XYZ file of C-alpha atoms in Angstrom:
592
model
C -48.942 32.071 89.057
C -45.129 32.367 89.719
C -43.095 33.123 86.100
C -41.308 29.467 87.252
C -44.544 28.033 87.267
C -45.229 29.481 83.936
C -42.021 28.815 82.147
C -42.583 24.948 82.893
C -46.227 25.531 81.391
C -43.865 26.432 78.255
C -41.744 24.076 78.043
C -43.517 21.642 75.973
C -43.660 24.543 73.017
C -40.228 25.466 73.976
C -38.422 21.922 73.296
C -40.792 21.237 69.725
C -39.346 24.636 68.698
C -35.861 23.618 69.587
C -36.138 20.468 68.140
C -37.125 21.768 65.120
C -34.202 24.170 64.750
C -31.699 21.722 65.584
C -32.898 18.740 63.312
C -31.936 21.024 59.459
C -28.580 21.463 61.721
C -28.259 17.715 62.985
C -28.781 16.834 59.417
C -25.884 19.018 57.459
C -23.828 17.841 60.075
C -24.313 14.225 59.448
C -24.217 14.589 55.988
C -20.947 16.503 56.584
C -19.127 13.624 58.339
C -21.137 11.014 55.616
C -18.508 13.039 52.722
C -15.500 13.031 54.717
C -15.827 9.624 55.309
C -16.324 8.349 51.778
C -14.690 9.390 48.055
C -17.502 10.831 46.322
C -18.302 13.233 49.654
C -14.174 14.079 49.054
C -14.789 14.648 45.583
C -17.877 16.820 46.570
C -15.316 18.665 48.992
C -12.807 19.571 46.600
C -15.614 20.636 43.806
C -16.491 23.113 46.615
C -13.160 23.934 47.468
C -12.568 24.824 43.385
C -15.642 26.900 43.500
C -14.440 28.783 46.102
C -11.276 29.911 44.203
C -11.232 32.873 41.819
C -9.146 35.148 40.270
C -9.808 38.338 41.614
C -7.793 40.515 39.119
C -5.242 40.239 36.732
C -3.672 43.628 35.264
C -1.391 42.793 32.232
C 1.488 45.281 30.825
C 2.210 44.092 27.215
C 5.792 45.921 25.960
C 6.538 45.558 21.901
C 10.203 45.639 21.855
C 12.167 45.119 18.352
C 12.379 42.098 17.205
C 8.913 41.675 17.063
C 9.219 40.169 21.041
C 6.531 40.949 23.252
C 7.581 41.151 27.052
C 4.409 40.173 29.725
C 4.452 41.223 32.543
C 0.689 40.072 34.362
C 0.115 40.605 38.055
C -2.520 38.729 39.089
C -4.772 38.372 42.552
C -5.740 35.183 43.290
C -8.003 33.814 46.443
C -7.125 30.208 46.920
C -8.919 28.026 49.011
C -6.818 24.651 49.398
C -4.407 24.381 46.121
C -0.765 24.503 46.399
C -1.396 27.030 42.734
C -3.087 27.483 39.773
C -2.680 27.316 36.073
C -3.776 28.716 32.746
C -3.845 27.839 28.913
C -2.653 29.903 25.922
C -3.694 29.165 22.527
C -0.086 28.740 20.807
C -0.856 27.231 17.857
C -3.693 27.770 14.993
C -4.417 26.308 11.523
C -3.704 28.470 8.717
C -4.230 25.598 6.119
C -3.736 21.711 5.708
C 0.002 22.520 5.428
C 0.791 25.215 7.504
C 0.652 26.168 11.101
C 0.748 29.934 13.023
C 2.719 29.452 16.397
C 2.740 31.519 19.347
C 6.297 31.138 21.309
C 6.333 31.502 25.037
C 9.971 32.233 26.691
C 11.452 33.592 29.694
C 8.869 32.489 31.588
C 8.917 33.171 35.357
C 7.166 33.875 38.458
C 7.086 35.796 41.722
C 4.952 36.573 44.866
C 5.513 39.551 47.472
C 3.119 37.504 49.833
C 4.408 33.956 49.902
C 2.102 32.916 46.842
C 3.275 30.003 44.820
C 6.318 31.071 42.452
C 7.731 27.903 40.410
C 6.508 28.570 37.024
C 6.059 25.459 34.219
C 4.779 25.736 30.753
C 4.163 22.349 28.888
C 2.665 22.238 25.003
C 0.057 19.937 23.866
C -1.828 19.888 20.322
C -2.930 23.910 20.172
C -2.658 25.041 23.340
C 0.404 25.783 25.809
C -0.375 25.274 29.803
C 1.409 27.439 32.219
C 1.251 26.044 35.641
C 2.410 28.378 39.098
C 2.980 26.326 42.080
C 4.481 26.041 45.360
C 5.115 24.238 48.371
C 2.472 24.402 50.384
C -1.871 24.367 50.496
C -2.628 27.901 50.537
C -6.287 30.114 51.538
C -6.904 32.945 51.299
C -5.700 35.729 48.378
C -2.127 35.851 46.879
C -0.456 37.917 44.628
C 1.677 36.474 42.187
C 3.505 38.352 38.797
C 3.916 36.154 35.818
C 6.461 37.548 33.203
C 7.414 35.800 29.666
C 7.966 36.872 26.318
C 5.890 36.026 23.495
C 7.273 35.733 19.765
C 4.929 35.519 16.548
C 2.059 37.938 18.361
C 2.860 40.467 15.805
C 1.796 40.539 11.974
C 2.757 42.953 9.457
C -0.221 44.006 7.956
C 0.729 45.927 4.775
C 1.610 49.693 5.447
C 1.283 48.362 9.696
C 1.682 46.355 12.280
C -0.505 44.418 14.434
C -0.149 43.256 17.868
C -2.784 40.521 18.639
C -2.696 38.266 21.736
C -5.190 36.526 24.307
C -3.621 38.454 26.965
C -5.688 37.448 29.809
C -7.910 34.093 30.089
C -7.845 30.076 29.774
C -8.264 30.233 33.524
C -10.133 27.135 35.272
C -12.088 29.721 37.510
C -13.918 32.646 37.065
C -12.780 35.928 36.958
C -14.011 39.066 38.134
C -11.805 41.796 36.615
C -8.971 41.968 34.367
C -7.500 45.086 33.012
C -4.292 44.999 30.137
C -1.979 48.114 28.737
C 0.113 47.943 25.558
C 2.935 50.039 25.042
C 3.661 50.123 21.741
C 6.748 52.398 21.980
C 5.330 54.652 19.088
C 2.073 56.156 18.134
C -0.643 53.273 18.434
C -2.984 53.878 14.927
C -6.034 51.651 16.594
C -7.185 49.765 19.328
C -9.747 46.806 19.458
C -10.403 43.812 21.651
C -12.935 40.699 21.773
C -14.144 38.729 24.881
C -15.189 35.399 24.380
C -13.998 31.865 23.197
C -10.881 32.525 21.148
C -12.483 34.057 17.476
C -14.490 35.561 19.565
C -16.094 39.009 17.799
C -17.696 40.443 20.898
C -16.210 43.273 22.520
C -14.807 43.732 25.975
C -15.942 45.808 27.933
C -13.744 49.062 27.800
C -10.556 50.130 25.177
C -9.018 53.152 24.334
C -6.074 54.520 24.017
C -4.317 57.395 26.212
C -3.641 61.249 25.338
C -0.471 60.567 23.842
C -2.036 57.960 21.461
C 1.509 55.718 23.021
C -0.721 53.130 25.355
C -3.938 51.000 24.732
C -5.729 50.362 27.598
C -8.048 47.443 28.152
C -10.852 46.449 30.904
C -13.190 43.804 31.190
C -15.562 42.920 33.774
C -16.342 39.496 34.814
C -14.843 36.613 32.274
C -16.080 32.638 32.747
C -13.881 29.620 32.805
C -12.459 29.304 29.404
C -12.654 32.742 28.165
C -10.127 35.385 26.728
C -9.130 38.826 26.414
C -7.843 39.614 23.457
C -6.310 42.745 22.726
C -5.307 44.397 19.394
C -3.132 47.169 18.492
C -2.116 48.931 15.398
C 1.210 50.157 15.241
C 3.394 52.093 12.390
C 5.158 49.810 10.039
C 8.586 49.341 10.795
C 8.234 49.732 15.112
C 9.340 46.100 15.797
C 9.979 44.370 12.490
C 8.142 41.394 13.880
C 6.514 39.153 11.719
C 4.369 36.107 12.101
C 5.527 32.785 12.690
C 4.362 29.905 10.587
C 6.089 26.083 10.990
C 4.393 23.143 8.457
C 2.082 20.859 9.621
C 2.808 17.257 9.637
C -0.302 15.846 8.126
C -1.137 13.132 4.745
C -0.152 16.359 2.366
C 3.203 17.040 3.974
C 4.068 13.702 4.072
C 4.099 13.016 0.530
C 5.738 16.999 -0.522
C 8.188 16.749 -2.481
C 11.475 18.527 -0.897
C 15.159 17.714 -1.545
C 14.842 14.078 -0.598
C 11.982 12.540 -2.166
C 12.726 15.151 -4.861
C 16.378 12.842 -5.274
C 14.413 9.623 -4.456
C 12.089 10.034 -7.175
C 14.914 10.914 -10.145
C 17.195 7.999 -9.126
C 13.707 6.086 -9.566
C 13.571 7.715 -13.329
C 17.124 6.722 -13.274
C 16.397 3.141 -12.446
C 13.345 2.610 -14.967
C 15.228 4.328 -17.722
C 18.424 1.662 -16.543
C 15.815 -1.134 -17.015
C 14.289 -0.260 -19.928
C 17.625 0.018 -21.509
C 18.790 -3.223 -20.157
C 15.566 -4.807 -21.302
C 16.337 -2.983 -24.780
C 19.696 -4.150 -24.733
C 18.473 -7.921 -23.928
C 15.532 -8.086 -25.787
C 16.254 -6.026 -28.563
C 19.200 -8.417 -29.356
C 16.704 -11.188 -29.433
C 14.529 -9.191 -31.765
C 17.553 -8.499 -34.046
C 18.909 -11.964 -34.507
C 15.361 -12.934 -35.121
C 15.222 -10.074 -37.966
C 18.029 -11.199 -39.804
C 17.789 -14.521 -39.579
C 13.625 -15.046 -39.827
C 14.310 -15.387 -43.827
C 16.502 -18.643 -43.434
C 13.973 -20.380 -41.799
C 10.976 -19.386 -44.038
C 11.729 -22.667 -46.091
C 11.472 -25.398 -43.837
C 13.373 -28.373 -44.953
C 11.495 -31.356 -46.353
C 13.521 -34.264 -48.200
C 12.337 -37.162 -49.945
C 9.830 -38.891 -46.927
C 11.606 -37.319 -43.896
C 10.625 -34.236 -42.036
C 13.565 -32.438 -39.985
C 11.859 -29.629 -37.938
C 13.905 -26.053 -37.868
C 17.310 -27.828 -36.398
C 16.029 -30.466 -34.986
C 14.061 -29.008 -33.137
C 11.267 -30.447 -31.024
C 7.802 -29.517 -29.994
C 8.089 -29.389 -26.396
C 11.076 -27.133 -27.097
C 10.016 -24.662 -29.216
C 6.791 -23.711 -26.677
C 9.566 -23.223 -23.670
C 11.705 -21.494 -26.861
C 8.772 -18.765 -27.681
C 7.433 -17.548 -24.289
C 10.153 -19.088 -22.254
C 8.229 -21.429 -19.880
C 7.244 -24.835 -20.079
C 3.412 -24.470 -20.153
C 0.079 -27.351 -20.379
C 0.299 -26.469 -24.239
C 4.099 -27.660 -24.489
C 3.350 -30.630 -22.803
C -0.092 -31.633 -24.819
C 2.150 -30.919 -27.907
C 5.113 -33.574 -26.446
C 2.344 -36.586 -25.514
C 1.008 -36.182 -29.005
C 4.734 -35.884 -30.845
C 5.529 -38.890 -28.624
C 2.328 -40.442 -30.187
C 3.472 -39.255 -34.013
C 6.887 -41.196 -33.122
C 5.447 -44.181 -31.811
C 6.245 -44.126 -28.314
C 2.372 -44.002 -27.797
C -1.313 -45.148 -29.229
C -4.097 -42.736 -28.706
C -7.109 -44.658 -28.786
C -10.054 -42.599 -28.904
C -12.871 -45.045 -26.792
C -16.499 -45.482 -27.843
C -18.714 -42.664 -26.440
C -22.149 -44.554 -27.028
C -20.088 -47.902 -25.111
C -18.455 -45.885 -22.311
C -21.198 -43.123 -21.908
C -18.313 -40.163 -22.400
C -15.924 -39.289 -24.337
C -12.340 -40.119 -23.374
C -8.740 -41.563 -25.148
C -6.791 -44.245 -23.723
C -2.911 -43.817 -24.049
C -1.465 -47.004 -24.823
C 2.336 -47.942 -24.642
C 4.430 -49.032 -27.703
C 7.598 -51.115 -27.845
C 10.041 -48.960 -28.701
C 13.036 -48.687 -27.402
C 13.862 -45.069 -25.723
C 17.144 -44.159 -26.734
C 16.350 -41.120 -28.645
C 14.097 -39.644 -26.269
C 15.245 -36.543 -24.408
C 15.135 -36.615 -20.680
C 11.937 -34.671 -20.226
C 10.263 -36.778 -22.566
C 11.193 -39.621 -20.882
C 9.555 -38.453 -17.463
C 6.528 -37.719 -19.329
C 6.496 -40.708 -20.714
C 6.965 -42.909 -17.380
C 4.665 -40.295 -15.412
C 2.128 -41.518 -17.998
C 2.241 -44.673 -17.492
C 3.198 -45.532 -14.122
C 0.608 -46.486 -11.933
C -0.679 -44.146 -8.489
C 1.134 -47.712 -6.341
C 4.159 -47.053 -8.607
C 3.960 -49.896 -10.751
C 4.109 -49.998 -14.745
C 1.083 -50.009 -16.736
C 0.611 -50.676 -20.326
C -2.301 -48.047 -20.997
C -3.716 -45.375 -19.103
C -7.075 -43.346 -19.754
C -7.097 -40.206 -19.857
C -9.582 -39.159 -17.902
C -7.542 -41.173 -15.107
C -4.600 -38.756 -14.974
C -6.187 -36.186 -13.027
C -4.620 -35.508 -9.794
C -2.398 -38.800 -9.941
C 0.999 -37.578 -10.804
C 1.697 -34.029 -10.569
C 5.051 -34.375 -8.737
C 6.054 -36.233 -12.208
C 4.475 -33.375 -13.851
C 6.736 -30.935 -11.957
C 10.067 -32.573 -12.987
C 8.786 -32.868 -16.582
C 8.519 -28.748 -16.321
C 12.220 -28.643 -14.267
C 13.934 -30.697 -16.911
C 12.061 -28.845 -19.888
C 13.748 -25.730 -18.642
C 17.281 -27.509 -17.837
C 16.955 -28.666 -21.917
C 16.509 -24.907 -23.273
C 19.640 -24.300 -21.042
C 21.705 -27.108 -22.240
C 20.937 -26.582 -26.146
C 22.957 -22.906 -25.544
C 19.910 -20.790 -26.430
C 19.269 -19.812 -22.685
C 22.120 -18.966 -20.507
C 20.224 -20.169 -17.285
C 17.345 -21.413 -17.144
C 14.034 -18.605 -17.482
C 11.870 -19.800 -14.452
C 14.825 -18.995 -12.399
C 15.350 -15.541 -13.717
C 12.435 -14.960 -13.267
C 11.633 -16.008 -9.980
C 14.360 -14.073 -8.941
C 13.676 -11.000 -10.277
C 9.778 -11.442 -8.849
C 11.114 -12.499 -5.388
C 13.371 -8.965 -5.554
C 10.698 -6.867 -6.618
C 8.124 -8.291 -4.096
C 10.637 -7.662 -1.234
C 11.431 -4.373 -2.564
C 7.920 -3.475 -2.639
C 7.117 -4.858 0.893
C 10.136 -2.919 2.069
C 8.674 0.282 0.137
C 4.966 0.100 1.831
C 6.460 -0.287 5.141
C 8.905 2.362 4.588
C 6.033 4.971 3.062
C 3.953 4.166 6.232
C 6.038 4.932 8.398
C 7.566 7.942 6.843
C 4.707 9.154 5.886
C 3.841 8.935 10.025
C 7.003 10.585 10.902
C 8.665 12.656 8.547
C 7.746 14.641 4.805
C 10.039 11.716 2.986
C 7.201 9.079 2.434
C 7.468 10.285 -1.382
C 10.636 8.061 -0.886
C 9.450 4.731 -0.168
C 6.345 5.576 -2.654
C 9.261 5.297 -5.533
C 10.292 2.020 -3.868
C 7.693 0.659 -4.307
C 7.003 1.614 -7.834
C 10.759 0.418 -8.082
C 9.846 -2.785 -6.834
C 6.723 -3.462 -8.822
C 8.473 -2.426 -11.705
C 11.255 -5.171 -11.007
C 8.704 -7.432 -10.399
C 7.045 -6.774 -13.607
C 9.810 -6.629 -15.436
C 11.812 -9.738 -14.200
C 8.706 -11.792 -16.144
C 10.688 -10.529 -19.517
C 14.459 -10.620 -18.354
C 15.215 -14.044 -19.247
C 17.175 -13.665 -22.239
C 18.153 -16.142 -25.148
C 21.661 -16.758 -26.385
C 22.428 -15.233 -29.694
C 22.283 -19.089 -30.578
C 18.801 -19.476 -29.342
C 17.710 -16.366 -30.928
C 18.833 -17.905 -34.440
C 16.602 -21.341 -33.380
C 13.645 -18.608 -32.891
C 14.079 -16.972 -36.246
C 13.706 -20.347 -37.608
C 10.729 -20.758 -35.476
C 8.596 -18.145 -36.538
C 9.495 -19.398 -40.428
C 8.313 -22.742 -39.192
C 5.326 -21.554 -37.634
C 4.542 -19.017 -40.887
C 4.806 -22.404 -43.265
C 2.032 -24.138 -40.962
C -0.196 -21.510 -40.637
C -0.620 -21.916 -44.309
C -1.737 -25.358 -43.685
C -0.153 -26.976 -46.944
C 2.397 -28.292 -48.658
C 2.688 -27.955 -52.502
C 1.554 -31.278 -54.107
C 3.647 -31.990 -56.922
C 2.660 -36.035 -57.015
C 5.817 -37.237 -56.090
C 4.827 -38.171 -52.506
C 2.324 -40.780 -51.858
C -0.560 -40.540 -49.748
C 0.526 -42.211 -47.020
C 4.010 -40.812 -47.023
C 2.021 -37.255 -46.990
C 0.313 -38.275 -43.837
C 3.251 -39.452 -42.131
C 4.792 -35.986 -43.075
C 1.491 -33.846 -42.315
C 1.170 -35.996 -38.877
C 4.984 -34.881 -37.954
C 3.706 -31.570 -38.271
C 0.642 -32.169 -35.950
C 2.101 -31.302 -32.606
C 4.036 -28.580 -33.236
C 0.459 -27.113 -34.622
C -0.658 -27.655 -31.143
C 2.207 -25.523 -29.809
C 1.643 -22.233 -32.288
C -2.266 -23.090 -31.756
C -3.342 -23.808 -35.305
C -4.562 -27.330 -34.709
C -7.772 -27.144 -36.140
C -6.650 -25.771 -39.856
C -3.700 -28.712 -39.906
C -5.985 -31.667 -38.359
C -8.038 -30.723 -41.966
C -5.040 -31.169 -44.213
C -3.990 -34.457 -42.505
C -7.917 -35.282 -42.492
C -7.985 -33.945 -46.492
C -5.049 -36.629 -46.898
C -6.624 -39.372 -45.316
C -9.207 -39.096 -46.996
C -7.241 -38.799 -50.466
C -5.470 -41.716 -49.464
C -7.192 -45.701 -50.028
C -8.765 -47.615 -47.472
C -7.072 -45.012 -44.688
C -9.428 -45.167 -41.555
C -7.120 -44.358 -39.547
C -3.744 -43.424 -38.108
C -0.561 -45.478 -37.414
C -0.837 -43.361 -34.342
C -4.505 -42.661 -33.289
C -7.106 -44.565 -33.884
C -11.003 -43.891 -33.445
C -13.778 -46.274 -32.253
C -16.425 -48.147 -35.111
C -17.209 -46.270 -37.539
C -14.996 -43.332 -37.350
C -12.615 -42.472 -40.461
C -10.659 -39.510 -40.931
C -13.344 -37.158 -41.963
C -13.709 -36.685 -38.287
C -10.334 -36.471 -37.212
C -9.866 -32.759 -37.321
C -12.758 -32.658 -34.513
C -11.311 -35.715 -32.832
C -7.986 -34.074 -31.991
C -9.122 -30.613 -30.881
C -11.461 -32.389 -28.521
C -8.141 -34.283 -27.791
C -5.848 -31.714 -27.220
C -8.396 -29.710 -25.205
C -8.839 -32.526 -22.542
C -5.647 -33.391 -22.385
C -4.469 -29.690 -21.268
C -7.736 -30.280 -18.746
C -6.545 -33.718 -17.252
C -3.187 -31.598 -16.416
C -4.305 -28.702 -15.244
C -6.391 -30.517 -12.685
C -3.276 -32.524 -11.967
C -2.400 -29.177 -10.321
C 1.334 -29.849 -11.623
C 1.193 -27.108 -13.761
């Protein structure tokens, strides 16, 4: 058989051979042109591409100079395979405490290339670390040679009778690296040498150090370093060979923020200043009041009674003396003024039936009277009482009805109240608005305060300064509820007051028979509602009760009257019940 004839026997076990050779080869090539022609295969690309480039050796000098500079001089070999450079991190900055930071400066940088490597040098700082990029124009392959120079301030610590020169001279590369080597020239006789491989704090050793014969250079080597790793090198030098020092800059953080330093240091004694100028006003205002009251509180210990007429402490009336003593025209003053209106027959309390009605409740009936005497805020009262929701007049009104109905009329009873106090000369304007004013400020200053402290505190070490503004501010705001002041005449009307009050807490008036028994509950009713206003209702209901009952056929009052069968024994109960749901029926009239 011919070897043509032979070879075409083969050829069936030639082709299944070549087939299967060519198929692995068919395959990588398709998958090939699959990652060119899509992103993730271009992605896959460039991961190969990055793999491909490595640093092949970087050889550091490091030269202490005076000053405590280091110059860096690093001349490095690197294969690129694509990039237009490459670039590197330096740890620059490291916690010392919650205060303080140690920082690394980098200057002078600059870069070079013999063999048309990239040579524009960057460096751009974010949170520890400081990146140095080297580019250029162009894609480059292959290896390059480039020498990266800079100058590095705070490497150097004095370290009692020494120095130290520490510094990550070689690493943060994104690439591995297969041999670095460093040198420091200390420029005297170097004491010790040490240096650590590994993540920065690193405590394992590189892989070569010592120093040379002349004990003037420390020489470094290590083989093989991953992504992320450093070389860090350590030298001891004589105290005194550069004078360098470490650098340390504060740390803006919650602590430094609120420091105090020359400005909130200033910012917090004009805040003393302020509250010690308030307290003294306050002194100044309120200790008046107090010393007016203290010299004249003895005049109005007797309270003037003649014959069968009362005369409060000048004329004085109950609604009046409750916006006189805490200086705002409260439920209480205006319980006391329905039942004084009652005393001077203006008004008929009727107390109703509870066993008819199924609750206990008072109707308020009008009286003919003319109104002549009857101070403006009396007057509203006394029309918001009895002036139907639709606006007309009505001649009685329950109490239990007045909920809700009339709490604009309410409002102006409280308005006019205050205007009163201000036109009897014992306020000089009227204490709502003082202290409404005062609030308002102190509100606003505070709001001003927390916005200033927040965003001091975010950008500078002041935000001690807005936290006195707003202690400023909540002191104003405190303190405007006391600065309404009286008028040395309206301090003189309190003295009197509190002798008024004094006589009524005692609950009794001496008895020498000259008065009869219905003039002494006339008198001991005038008394009733300013009881109500210094809260000592109960003990005087019992002496008007104790003279009702003293008193012949007396079952009840030219001004309240209870359902069958009540008499006076029960009145004392009757009118705390009274004066209890009336301050209810107003407060719910939300007027108040």
């Amino acid at each position: 058989m011919s070897a043509l004839a032979a070879m075409f026997r083969s050829r069936p076990a030639v082709l299944a051979v070549s087939a299967a050779l060519a198929f692995p080869l068919l395959t990588s090539t398709s998958a090939v042109a699959a990652e060119v022609g899509g992103a993730p295969a271009a992605g896959a690309a460039a991961s190969r591409l990055a793999a491909a480039e490595r640093v092949l050796k970087d050889d550091v000098v490091l030269t202490a100079v005076q000053g405590g500079t280091v110059r860096v001089k690093e001349t490095i070999v690197y294969r690129f395979a694509g990039h237009d450079g490459f670039q590197r991190t330096y740890p620059t900055r490291v916690h010392e405490s919650l205060t303080e930071d140690r920082v690394y400066k980098i200057e002078n940088l600059r870069a070079a290339s013999p063999d048309g490597g990239p040579s524009k040098a960057t460096a751009s700082g974010a949170g520890l670390n400081t990146t140095v990029r080297v580019a250029g124009d162009r894609k480059l392959t292959g290896d390059h040679t480039i020498v990266l120079e800079y100058d590095v301030r705070g490497a150097i610590t004095r370290m009692g009778a020494a120095e130290e020169l520490r510094w990550p001279v070689v690493g943060g590369w994104k690439v591995p690296l297969d041999e670095a080597k460093a040198t420091v020239d200390g420029g005297a006789m170097i004491r010790n040498v040490n240096c650590f491989t590994g993540p920065i704090g690193s405590t394992i050793g590189c892989t070569q150090y010592y120093t040379n014969h002349t004990h003037t250079q420390g020489v470094f080597a290590q083989q093989g370093m991953l992504p992320g790793e450093y070389l860090t090198v350590v030298a001891g030098l004589p105290a005194g060979t550069t004078g360098g020092r470490a650098i340390y800059e504060r740390r803006h953080t919650v602590a430094t923020a609120f420091s105090v330093n020359a400005v909130t240091g200033a910012a917090l004694a004009g805040l003393l200043v302020l509250l010690g100028g308030g307290v003294l006003a306050l002194y100044l205002l309120r200790g008046r009041d107090a010393r007016t009251v203290g010299k004249r509180a003895a005049e109005g210990d007797q309270v003037p009674v003649a014959g069968t007429e009362f005369e409060p402490p000048n004329g004085v009336r109950p609604g009046q003396i409750g916006t006189l003593i805490d200086e705002q025209a409260d439920v209480i003053d205006v319980t006391a003024t329905i039942v004084d209106l009652a005393v001077r027959g203006y008004l008929l309390i009727e107390e109703e039936d509870r066993a008819v009605t199924g609750r206990l409740d008072w109707a308020l009936r009008r009286l003919d009277r003319p109104q002549t005497d009857l101070l403006p805020y009396e007057r509203i009262l006394l029309d918001a009482l009895l002036t139907a929701p639709d606006g007309s007049a009505r001649d009685a009104v329950r109490l239990s009805e007045l909920g809700g109905t009339f709490a604009t009329k309410l409002t102006q009873v409280r308005s006019a109240m205050y205007d009163d106090v201000v036109k009897q000369g014992w306020f000089a304007r009227r204490p709502d608005t003082v202290r409404s004013r005062w609030t308002v400020a102190g509100i606003l200053v505070t709001l001003l305060g927390i916005a200033g402290t927040v965003a001091l505190a975010f950008t500078t070490e002041w935000a001690l300064a807005g936290l006195a503004l707003i202690i400023a501010g909540a002191a104003l705001a405190y303190g405007g509820q006391y600065m309404p002041a009286k008028t040395a005449r309206g301090a003189t009307v309190l003295a009197h007051t509190i002798g008024f009050r004094a006589f009524l807490e005692r609950g009794a008036i001496p008895d020498d028979g000259s008065m009869a028994a219905r003039q002494r509950i006339a008198l001991f009713s005038r008394f009733l509602p300013y009881a109500v206003v210094f809260d000592v209702v109960a003990k005087w209901a019992e002496t008007v009760e104790d003279a009702g009952e003293r008193a012949t056929g007396a079952d009840n009052l030219y001004w309240y009257e209870g359902p069958a069968e009540w008499d006076l024994s029960k009145f004392a109960e009757s009118m705390r019940t009274f004066t209890l749901a009336t301050s209810g029926s107003i407060s719910q009239s939300r007027g108040l």
